[in-house]
Amino acid sequence: ELLVYYKKVFSILYRHASRQLDNTMFKRKKMKIEELVEYVWDVYAKLQQKNNVDLKLCIKSESDMLVLCDEQLLKYMFHVLMTMSFEDERCGCITLSFDKSDGFVNFAFTDDRGHYEAEKLNSMFYPDALSTADDAEARKVMQILVCKQIIRKSLFFLQLGR
């Protein structure tokens, strides 16, 4: 009787976990780069209004490109990149370019206001930085790690789709 009870509990938990996993899994669909560019411009306009930073945005892309991606994750990644670029209060220019190459769409997000030293990049991309960071810095590190995972997951699913 106890065994039957645990089987029922396990099957309920399994169904619930399966549903949760379906809700959070990487959902691939075709998206026009034009839509992504429009989203980036909207984020830029909102951040420009909120912040007193003289930051210009230049986007270079062809109009007919499609990308196979999880739209929500890709938009989140660009939102994080734009938000982080506005945290630097120096004047400058951000360039976002999309290029086709061997059936892939590559993007480059370039901020001309400087570069990070290797030590800073390591602290941003490795989770051990979370243990010594304050709340604001930990949030930034987590956002960067999520973006890194979005890129990794996108590449993984593209490799499976070949």
Coordinates of C-alpha atoms in Angstrom, one line a residue, residues 45-138:
A45 CA 15.3 54.6 -26.7
K46 CA 13.9 53.7 -23.3
L47 CA 17.4 53.5 -21.7
Q48 CA 18.4 56.8 -23.4
Q49 CA 15.3 58.5 -21.8
K50 CA 16.1 57.1 -18.3
N51 CA 19.9 57.8 -18.3
N52 CA 21.9 60.9 -18.9
V53 CA 24.5 59.2 -21.1
D54 CA 25.6 60.4 -24.5
L55 CA 25.7 57.0 -26.2
K56 CA 25.0 56.5 -29.9
L57 CA 23.8 53.3 -31.4
C58 CA 24.7 52.1 -34.9
I59 CA 23.2 48.9 -36.3
K60 CA 24.4 47.2 -39.4
S61 CA 22.4 44.4 -41.0
E62 CA 21.0 43.0 -44.2
S63 CA 17.2 43.2 -44.3
D64 CA 16.5 39.6 -45.5
M65 CA 18.2 37.6 -42.7
L66 CA 16.4 35.0 -40.6
V67 CA 17.7 33.4 -37.4
L68 CA 16.6 30.2 -35.8
C69 CA 16.5 31.1 -32.1
D70 CA 14.5 31.3 -28.9
E71 CA 13.1 34.8 -29.3
Q72 CA 12.7 35.5 -25.6
L73 CA 16.2 34.5 -24.7
L74 CA 17.8 36.4 -27.5
K75 CA 15.8 39.5 -26.6
Y76 CA 16.8 39.1 -23.0
M77 CA 20.5 38.9 -23.9
F78 CA 20.4 42.1 -26.0
H79 CA 18.5 43.8 -23.2
V80 CA 21.2 42.9 -20.8
L81 CA 24.0 44.0 -23.2
M82 CA 22.2 47.4 -23.7
T83 CA 21.6 47.9 -20.0
M84 CA 25.1 47.2 -19.1
S85 CA 26.4 49.5 -21.8
F86 CA 24.4 52.4 -20.3
E87 CA 26.0 51.8 -16.9
D88 CA 29.2 53.3 -18.2
E89 CA 28.5 57.0 -18.1
R90 CA 31.2 58.0 -20.6
C91 CA 30.3 59.3 -24.1
G92 CA 30.7 56.7 -26.9
C93 CA 29.2 54.6 -29.6
I94 CA 27.8 51.1 -29.6
T95 CA 27.9 49.1 -32.9
L96 CA 25.7 46.1 -33.4
S97 CA 26.3 44.2 -36.6
F98 CA 24.7 41.1 -38.1
D99 CA 26.4 39.1 -40.9
K100 CA 25.6 35.9 -42.8
S101 CA 28.3 33.3 -42.8
D102 CA 28.0 29.7 -43.9
G103 CA 24.3 29.6 -43.1
F104 CA 24.7 31.2 -39.8
V105 CA 23.9 34.7 -38.6
N106 CA 26.8 36.1 -36.6
F107 CA 26.5 39.2 -34.5
A108 CA 29.0 41.6 -33.0
F109 CA 28.2 43.9 -30.1
T110 CA 31.0 46.5 -29.9
D111 CA 31.3 49.3 -27.4
D112 CA 34.1 51.8 -28.4
R113 CA 34.6 53.2 -24.9
G114 CA 37.2 50.8 -23.9
H115 CA 37.9 47.1 -23.2
Y116 CA 38.0 44.8 -20.2
E117 CA 41.2 43.4 -18.9
A118 CA 41.5 39.6 -18.8
E119 CA 41.1 39.6 -15.0
K120 CA 37.8 41.5 -15.2
L121 CA 36.5 39.2 -17.9
N122 CA 37.3 36.2 -15.9
S123 CA 35.6 37.6 -12.9
M124 CA 32.5 38.3 -15.0
F125 CA 32.3 34.9 -16.7
Y126 CA 33.1 32.5 -13.8
P127 CA 30.6 31.8 -11.0
D128 CA 33.2 32.0 -8.2
A129 CA 32.9 35.8 -8.5
L130 CA 29.5 35.4 -7.0
S131 CA 30.8 34.5 -3.6
T132 CA 32.8 37.7 -3.1
A133 CA 30.4 40.1 -4.9
D134 CA 27.9 42.5 -3.4
D135 CA 24.2 42.2 -4.5
A136 CA 24.5 44.6 -7.5
E137 CA 27.7 43.0 -8.7
A138 CA 26.3 39.5 -8.2

